[in-house]
mmCIF file of C-alpha atoms in Angstrom:
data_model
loop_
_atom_site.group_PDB
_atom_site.id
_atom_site.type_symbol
_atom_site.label_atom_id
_atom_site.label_comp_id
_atom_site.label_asym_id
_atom_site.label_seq_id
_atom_site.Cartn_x
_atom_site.Cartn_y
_atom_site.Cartn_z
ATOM 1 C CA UNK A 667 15.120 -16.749 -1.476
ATOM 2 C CA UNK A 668 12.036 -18.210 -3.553
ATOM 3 C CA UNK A 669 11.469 -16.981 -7.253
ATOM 4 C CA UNK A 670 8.207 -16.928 -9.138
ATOM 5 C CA UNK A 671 8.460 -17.038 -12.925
ATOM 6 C CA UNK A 672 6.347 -15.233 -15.137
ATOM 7 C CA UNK A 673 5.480 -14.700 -19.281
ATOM 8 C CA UNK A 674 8.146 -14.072 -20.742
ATOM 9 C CA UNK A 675 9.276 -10.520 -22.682
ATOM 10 C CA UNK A 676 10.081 -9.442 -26.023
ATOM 11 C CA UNK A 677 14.030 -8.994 -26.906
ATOM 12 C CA UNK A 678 14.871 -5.418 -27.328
ATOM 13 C CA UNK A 679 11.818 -4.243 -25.157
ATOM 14 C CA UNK A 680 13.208 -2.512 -21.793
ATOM 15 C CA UNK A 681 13.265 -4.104 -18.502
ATOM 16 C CA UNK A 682 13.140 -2.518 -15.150
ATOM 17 C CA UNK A 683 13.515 -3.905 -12.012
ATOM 18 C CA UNK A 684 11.026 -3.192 -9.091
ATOM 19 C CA UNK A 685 11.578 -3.692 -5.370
ATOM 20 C CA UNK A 686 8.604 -3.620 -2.693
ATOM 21 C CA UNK A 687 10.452 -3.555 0.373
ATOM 22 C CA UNK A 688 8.443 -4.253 3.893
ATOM 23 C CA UNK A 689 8.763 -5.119 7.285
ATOM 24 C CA UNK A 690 8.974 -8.771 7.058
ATOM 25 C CA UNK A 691 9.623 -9.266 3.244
ATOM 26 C CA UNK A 692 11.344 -8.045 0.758
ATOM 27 C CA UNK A 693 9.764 -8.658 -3.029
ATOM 28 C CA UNK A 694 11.540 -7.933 -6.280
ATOM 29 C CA UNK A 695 11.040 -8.255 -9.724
ATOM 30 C CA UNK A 696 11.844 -7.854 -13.569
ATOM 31 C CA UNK A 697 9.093 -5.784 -14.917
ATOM 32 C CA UNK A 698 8.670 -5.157 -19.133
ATOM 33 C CA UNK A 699 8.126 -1.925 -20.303
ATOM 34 C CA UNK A 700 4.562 -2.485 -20.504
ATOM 35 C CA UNK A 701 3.976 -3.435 -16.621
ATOM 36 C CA UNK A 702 4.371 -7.754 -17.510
ATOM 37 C CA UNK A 703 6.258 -8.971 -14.909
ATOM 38 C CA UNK A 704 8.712 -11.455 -16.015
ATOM 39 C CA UNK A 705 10.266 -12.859 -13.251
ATOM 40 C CA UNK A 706 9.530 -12.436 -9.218
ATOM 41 C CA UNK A 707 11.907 -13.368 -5.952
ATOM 42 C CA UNK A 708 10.931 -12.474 -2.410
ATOM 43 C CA UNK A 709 12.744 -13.407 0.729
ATOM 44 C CA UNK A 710 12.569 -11.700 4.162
ATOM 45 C CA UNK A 711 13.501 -8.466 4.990
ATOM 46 C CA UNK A 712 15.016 -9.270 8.706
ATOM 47 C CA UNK A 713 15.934 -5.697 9.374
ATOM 48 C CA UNK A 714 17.046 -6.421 12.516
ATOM 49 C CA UNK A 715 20.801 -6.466 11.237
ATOM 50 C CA UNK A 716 20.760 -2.998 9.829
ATOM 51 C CA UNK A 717 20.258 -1.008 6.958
ATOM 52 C CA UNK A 718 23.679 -1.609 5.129
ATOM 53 C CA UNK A 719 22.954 -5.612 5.155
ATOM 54 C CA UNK A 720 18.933 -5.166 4.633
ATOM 55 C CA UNK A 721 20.103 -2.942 1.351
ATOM 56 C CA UNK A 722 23.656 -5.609 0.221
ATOM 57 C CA UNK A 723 20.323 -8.169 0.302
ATOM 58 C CA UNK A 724 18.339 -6.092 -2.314
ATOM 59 C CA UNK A 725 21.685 -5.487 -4.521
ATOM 60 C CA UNK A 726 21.896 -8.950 -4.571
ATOM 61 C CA UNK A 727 18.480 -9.247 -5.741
ATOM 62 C CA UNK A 728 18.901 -6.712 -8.461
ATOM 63 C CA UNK A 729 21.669 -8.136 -9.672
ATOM 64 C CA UNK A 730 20.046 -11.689 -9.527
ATOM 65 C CA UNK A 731 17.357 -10.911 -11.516
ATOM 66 C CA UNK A 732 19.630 -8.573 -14.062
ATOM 67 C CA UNK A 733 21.606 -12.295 -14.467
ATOM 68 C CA UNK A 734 18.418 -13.752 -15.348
ATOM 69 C CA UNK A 735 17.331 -11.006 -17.720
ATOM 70 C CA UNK A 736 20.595 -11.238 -19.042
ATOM 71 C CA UNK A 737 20.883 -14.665 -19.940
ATOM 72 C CA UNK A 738 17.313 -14.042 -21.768
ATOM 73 C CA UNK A 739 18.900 -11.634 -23.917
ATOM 74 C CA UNK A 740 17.271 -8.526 -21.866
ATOM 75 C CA UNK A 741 19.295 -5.527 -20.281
ATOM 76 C CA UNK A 742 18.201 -3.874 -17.287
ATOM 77 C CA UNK A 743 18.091 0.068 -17.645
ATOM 78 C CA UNK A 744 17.009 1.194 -14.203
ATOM 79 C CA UNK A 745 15.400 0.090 -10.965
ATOM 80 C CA UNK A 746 13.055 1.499 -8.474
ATOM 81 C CA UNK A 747 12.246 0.674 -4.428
ATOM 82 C CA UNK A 748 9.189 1.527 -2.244
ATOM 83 C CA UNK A 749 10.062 2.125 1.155
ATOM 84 C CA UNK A 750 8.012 2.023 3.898
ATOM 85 C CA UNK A 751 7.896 5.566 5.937
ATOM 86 C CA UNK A 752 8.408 8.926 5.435
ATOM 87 C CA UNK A 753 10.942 9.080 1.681
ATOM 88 C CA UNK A 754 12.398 11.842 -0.822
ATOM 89 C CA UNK A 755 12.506 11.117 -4.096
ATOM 90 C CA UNK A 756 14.440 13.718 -4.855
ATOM 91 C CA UNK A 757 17.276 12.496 -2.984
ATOM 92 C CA UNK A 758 16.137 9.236 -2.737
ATOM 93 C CA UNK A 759 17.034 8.948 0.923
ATOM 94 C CA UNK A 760 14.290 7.065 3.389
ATOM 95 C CA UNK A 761 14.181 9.870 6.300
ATOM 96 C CA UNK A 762 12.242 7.996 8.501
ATOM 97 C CA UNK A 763 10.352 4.605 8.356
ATOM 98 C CA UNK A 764 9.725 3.181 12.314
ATOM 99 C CA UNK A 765 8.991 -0.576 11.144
ATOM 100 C CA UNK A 766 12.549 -0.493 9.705
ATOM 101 C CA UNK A 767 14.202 1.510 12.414
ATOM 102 C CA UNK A 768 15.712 3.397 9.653
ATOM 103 C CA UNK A 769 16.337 7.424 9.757
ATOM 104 C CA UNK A 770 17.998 9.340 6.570
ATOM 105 C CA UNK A 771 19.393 6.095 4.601
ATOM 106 C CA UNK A 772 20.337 7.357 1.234
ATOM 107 C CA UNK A 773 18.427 4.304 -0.566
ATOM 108 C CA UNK A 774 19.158 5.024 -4.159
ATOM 109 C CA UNK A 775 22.733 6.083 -4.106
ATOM 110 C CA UNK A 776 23.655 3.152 -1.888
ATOM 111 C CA UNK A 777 21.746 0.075 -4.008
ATOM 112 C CA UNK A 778 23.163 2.148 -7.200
ATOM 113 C CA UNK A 779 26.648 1.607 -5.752
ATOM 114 C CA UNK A 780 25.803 -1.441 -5.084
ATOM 115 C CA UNK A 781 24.391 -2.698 -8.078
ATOM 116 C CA UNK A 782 27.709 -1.057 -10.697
ATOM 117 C CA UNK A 783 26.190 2.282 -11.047
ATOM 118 C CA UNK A 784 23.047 1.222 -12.067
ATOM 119 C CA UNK A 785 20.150 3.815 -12.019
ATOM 120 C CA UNK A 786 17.849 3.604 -8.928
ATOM 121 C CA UNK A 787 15.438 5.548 -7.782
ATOM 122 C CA UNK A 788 13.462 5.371 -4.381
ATOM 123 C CA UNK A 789 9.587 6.532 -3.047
ATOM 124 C CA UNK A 790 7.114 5.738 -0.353
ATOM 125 C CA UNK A 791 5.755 2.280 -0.762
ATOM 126 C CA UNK A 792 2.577 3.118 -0.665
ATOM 127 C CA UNK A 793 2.914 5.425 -3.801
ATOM 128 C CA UNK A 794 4.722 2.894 -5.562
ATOM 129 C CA UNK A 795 1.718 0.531 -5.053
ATOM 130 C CA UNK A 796 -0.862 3.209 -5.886
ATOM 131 C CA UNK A 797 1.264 3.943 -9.118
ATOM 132 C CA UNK A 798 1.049 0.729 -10.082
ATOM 133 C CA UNK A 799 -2.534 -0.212 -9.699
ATOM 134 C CA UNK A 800 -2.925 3.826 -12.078
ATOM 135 C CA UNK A 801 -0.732 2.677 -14.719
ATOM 136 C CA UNK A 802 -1.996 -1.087 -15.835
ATOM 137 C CA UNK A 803 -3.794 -2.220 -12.821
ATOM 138 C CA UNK A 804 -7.769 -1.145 -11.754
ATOM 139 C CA UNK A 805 -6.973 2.355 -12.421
ATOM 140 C CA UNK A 806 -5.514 1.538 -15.932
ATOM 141 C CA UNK A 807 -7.486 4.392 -18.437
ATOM 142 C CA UNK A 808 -8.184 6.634 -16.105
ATOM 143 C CA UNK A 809 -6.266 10.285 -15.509
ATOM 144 C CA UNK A 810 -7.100 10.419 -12.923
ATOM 145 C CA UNK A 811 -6.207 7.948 -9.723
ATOM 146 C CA UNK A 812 -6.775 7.667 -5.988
ATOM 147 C CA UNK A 813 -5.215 5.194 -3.956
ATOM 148 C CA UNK A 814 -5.513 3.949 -0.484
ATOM 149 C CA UNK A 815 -4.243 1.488 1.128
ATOM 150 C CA UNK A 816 -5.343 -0.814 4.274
ATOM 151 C CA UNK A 817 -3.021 -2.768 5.954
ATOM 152 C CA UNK A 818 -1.271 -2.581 9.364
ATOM 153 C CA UNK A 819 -2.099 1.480 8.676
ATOM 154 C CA UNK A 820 -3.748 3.151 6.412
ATOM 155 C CA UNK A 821 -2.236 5.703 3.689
ATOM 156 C CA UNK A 822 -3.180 6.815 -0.134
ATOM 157 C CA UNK A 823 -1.532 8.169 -3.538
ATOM 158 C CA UNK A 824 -3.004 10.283 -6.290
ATOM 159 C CA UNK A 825 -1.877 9.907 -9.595
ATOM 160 C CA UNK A 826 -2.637 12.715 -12.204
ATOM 161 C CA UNK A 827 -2.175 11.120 -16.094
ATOM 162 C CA UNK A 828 0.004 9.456 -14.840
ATOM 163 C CA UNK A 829 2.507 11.839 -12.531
ATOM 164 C CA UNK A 830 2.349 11.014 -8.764
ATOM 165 C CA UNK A 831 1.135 13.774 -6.606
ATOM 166 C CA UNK A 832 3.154 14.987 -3.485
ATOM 167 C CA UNK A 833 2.538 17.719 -1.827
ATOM 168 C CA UNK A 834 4.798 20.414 0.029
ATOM 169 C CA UNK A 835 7.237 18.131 2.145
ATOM 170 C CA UNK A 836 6.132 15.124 -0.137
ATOM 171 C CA UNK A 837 4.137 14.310 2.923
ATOM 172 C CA UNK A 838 0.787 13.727 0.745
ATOM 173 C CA UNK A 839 -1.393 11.119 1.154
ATOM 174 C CA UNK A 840 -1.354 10.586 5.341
ATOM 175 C CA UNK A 841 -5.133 9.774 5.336
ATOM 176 C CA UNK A 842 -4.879 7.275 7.714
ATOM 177 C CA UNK A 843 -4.236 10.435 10.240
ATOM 178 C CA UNK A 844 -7.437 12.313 9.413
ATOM 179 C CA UNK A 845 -9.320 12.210 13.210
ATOM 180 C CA UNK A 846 -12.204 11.469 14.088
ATOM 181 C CA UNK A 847 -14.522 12.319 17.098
ATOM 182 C CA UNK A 848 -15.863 8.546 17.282
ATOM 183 C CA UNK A 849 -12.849 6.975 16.662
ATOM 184 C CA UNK A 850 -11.931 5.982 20.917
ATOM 185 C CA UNK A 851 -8.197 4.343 20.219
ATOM 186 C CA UNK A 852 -4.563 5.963 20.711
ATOM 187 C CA UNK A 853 -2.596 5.786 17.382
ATOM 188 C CA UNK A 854 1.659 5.670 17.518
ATOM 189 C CA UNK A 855 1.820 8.866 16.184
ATOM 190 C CA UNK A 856 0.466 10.095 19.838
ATOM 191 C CA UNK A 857 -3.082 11.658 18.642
ATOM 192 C CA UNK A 858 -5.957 9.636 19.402
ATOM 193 C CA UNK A 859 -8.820 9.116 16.406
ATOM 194 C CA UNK A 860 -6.507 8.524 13.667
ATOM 195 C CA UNK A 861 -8.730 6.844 11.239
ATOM 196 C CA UNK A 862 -5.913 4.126 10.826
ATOM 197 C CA UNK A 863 -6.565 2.897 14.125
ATOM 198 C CA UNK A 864 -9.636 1.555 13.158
ATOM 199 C CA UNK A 865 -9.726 1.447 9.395
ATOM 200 C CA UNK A 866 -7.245 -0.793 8.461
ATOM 201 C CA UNK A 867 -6.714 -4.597 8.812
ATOM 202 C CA UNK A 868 -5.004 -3.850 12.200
ATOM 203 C CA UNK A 869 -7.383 -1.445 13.142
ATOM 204 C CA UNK A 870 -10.879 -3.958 12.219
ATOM 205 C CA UNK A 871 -8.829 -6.897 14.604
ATOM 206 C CA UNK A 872 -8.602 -4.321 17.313
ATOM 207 C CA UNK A 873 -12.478 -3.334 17.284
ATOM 208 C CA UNK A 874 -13.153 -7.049 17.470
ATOM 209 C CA UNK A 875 -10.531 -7.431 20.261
ATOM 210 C CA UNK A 876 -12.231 -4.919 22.212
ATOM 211 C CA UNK A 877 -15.483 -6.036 21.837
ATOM 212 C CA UNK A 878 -14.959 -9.480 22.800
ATOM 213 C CA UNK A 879 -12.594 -8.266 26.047
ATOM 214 C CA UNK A 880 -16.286 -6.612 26.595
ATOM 215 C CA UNK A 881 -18.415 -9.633 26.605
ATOM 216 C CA UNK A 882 -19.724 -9.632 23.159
ATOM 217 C CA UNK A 883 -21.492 -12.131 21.578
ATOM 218 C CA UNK A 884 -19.702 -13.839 18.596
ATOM 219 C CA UNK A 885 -19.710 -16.747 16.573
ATOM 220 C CA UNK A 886 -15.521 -15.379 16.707
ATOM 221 C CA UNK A 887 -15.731 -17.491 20.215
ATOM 222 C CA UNK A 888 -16.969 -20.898 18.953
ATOM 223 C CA UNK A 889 -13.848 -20.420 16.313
ATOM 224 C CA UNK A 890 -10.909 -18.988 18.064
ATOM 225 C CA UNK A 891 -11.473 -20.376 21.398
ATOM 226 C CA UNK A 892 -11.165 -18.721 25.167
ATOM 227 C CA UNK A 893 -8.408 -16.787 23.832
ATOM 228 C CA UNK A 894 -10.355 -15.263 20.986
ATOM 229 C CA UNK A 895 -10.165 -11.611 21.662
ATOM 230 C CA UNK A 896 -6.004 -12.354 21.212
ATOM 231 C CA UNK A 897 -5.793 -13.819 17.978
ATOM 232 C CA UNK A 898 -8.625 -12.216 16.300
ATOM 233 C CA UNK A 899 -8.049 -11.416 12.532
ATOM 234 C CA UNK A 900 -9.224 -9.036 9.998
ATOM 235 C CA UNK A 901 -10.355 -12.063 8.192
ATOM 236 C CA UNK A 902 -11.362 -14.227 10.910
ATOM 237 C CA UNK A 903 -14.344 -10.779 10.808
ATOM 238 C CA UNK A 904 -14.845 -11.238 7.432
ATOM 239 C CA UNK A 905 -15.741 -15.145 8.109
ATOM 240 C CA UNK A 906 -17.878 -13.884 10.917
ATOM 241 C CA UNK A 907 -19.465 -11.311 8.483
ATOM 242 C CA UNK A 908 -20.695 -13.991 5.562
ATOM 243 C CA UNK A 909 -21.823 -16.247 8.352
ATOM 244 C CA UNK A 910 -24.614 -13.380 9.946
ATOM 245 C CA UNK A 911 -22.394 -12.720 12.701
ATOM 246 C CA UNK A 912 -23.950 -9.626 14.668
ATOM 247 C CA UNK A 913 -20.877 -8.722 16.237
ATOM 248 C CA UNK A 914 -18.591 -9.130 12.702
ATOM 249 C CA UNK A 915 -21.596 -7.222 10.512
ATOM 250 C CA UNK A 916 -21.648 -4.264 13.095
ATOM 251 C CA UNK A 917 -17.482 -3.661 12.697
ATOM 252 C CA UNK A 918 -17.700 -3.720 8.767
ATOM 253 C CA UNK A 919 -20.662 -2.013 8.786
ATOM 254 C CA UNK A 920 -18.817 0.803 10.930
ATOM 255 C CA UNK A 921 -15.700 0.496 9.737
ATOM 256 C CA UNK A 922 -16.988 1.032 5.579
ATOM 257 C CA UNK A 923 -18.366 3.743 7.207
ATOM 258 C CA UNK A 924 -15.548 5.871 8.311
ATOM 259 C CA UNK A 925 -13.876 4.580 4.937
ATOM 260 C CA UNK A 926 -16.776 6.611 3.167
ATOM 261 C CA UNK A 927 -16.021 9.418 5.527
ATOM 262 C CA UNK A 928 -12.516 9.378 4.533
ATOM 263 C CA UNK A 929 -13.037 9.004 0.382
ATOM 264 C CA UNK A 930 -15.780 11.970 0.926
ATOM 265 C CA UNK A 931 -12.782 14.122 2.247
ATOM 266 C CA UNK A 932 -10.054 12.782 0.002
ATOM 267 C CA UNK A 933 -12.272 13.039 -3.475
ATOM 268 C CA UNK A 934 -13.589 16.586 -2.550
ATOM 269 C CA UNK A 935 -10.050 17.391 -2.874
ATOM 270 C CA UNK A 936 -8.478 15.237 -5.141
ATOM 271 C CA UNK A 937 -11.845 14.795 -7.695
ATOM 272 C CA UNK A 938 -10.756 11.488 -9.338
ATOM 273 C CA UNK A 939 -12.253 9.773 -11.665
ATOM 274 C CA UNK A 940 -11.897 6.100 -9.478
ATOM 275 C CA UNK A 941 -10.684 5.292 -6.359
ATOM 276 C CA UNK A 942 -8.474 1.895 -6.000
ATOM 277 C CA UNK A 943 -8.891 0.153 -2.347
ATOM 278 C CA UNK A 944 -5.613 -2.209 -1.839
ATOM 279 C CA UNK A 945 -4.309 -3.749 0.955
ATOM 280 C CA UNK A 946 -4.458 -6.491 3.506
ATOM 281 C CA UNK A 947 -8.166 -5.146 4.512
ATOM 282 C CA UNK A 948 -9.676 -4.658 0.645
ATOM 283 C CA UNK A 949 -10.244 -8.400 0.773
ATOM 284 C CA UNK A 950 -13.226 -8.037 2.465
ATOM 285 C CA UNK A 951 -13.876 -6.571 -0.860
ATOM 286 C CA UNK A 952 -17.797 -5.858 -0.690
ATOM 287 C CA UNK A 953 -18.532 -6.626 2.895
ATOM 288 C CA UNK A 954 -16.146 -3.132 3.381
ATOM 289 C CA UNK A 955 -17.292 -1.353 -0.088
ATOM 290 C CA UNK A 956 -20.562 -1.244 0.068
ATOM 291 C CA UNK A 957 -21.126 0.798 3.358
ATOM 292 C CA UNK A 958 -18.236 2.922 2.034
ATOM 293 C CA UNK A 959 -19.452 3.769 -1.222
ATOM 294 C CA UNK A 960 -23.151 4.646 1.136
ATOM 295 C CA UNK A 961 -21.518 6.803 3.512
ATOM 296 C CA UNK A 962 -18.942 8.288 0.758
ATOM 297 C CA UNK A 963 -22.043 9.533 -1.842
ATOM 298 C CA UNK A 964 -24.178 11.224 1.107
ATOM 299 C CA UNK A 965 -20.991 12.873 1.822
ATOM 300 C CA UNK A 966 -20.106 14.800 -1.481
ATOM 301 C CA UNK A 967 -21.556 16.415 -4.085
ATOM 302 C CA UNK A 968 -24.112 14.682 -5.990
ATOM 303 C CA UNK A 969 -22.307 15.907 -9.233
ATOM 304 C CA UNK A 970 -18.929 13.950 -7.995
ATOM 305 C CA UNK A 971 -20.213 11.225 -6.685
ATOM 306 C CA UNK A 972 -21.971 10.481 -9.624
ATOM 307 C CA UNK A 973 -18.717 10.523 -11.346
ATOM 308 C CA UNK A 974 -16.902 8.233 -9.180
ATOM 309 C CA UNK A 975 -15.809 4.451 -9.095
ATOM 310 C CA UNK A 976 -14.532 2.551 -5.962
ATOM 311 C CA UNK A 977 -13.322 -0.763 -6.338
ATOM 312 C CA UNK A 978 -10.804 -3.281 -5.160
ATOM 313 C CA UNK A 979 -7.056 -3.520 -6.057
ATOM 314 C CA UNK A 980 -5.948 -5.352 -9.486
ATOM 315 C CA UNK A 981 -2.651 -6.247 -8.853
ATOM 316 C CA UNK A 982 -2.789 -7.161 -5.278
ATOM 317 C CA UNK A 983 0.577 -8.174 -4.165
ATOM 318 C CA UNK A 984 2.279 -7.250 -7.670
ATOM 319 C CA UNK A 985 1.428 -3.691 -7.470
ATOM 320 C CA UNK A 986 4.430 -2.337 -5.360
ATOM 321 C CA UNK A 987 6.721 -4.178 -7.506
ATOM 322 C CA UNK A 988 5.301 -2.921 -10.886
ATOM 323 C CA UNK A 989 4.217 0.634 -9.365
ATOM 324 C CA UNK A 990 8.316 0.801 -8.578
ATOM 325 C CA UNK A 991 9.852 -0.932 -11.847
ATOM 326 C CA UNK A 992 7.898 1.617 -13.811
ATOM 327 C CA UNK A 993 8.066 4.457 -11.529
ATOM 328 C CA UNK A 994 12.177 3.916 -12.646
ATOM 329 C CA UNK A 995 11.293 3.930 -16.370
ATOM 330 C CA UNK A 996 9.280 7.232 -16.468
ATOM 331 C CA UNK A 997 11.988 8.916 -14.207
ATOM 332 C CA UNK A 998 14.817 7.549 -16.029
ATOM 333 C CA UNK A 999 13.276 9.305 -19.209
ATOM 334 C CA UNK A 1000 12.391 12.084 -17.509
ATOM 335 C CA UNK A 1001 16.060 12.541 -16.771
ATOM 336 C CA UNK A 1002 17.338 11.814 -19.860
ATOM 337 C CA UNK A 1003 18.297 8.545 -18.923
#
């Protein structure tokens, strides 16, 4: 387990805890009432052994950080978790998330058991990290938020002054499923065109990939060697792109593209006021944005896309953390808490 420590909090301010739970890592922290995170710990998730020991991990995180709070003369009133998958935060059960091999784990009663009967409260991770970024990261003053994220898929959140959107079947937000005609590769959910396929950091190595299995010609060679095409990055394209690579301009190029497709879709819909791009891939920050935002503004209304911001993620790997700490505070008051 490694801890992080951060500025410390006011006594008699309260604290909530946050958990960002993922594949490979799990990352908690002690978040202030304002969204200042006061203390961090991550260590890895290694779900391989089960749900019960993946969630005895995270009590033991809680109540690490609750010690540490403590001792700093701060009590812990609640705690939240983003979950990978398909989650209801109603019940606060994970129904499905394939990364984790989990299916209907009751996430919040079982860390509250764990943790003494402390409050917890569960959601998708990806609205926890959209929630976050709303409430004091890029989309901080603004009513009205729309998240997405691009990692190994591609997902968003919209947050409405400040209340988290969800949809019948709390099943909004699957962007990364939109299809597309021009979009050639198979995605796991068995349709083929899913825009996370190719829009996402996973989805950008894969169109390199296949372009160099083609014959392509790349500066990616010179770099990564005869076995290029297999270890290919996201970033390794973004390299490519500052350097005038033909091959690494033509993916971004295409890939901001069927971003701007996407947001065209998404903000007819949801009409927010900005858009917050987060995620493993939004670190090719303009090299991604500024075909987007192109694509995205012939796309919609000139009246709305007037009106609209894009930019890149505040918070970066903090946002899942805070989004969840203070996604527990406003439910715990919503509940009387």
């Amino acid at each position: 387990m490694t801890a992080h420590s951060l500025p410390e909090q006011s006594s008699g301010s309260p604290v909530y805890i946050g958990v960002d739970l993922g594949g490979t890592n799990i990352v908690a922290g002690a978040v202030g009432s304002g969204g200042s995170l006061l203390e961090k710990i991550k260590q890895p998730t290694r779900a391989e052994r089960g749900s019960a020991a993946v969630l005895k991990d995270i009590a033991e995180m809680i109540g690490a950080l609750a010690g540490k709070m403590r001792s700093a003369g701060l009590a812990v009133a609640a705690a939240g978790i983003g979950c990978p998958g398909f989650v209801d935060p109603k019940r606060g059960v994970c129904a499905y998330a394939n990364n984790l091999g989990w299916r209907e784990i009751p996430v919040a009663d079982e860390l509250s058991r764990l943790s003494g009967g402390l409050p917890v409260f569960a959601d998708n991770d990806v609205r926890m990290y959209v929630y976050g970024e709303a409430v004091c990261g890029a989309g901080a003053g603004h009513g009205h938020v729309l998240g997405v994220t691009l990692g190994t898929g591609m997902a968003c959140a919209f947050v409405d002054n400040g209340r988290l959107f969800y949809g019948g079947g709390c099943m909004a937000g699957e962007i990364g499923h939109i299809l597309m005609d021009d979009i050639p590769y198979r995605c796991s959910c068995g349709q083929t065109g899913c825009l996370e396929t190719a829009v996402s950091a996973t989805g950008i190595a894969r169109q390199a990939a296949e372009k160099l299995r083609a014959g392509a010609d790349s500066l990616l060679r010179a770099k990564l060697g005869t076995d290029a095409a297999e270890r290919v990055t996201a970033a390794d394209v973004s390299a490519g792109y500052d350097e005038g690579d033909a091959l690494c301009v033509e993916i971004m190029e295409r890939t901001g593209m069927w971003l701007g497709r996407a947001l065209a879709i998404a903000c007819t819909f949801y009409s927010p006021d900005i858009v917050v791009i987060g995620g493993g891939a939004s670190l090719a920050g303009e090299r991604l944005l500024a075909p987007a935002r192109k694509t995205m503004r012939e796309r919609l209304l000139p009246e709305l896309a007037a009106r609209i911001a894009v930019t890149t993620a505040a918070l970066t790997d903090d946002a899942g953390v805070i989004g969840s700490a203070l996604f527990a505070g406003r439910q715990l008051q919503t509940r009387g808490g």
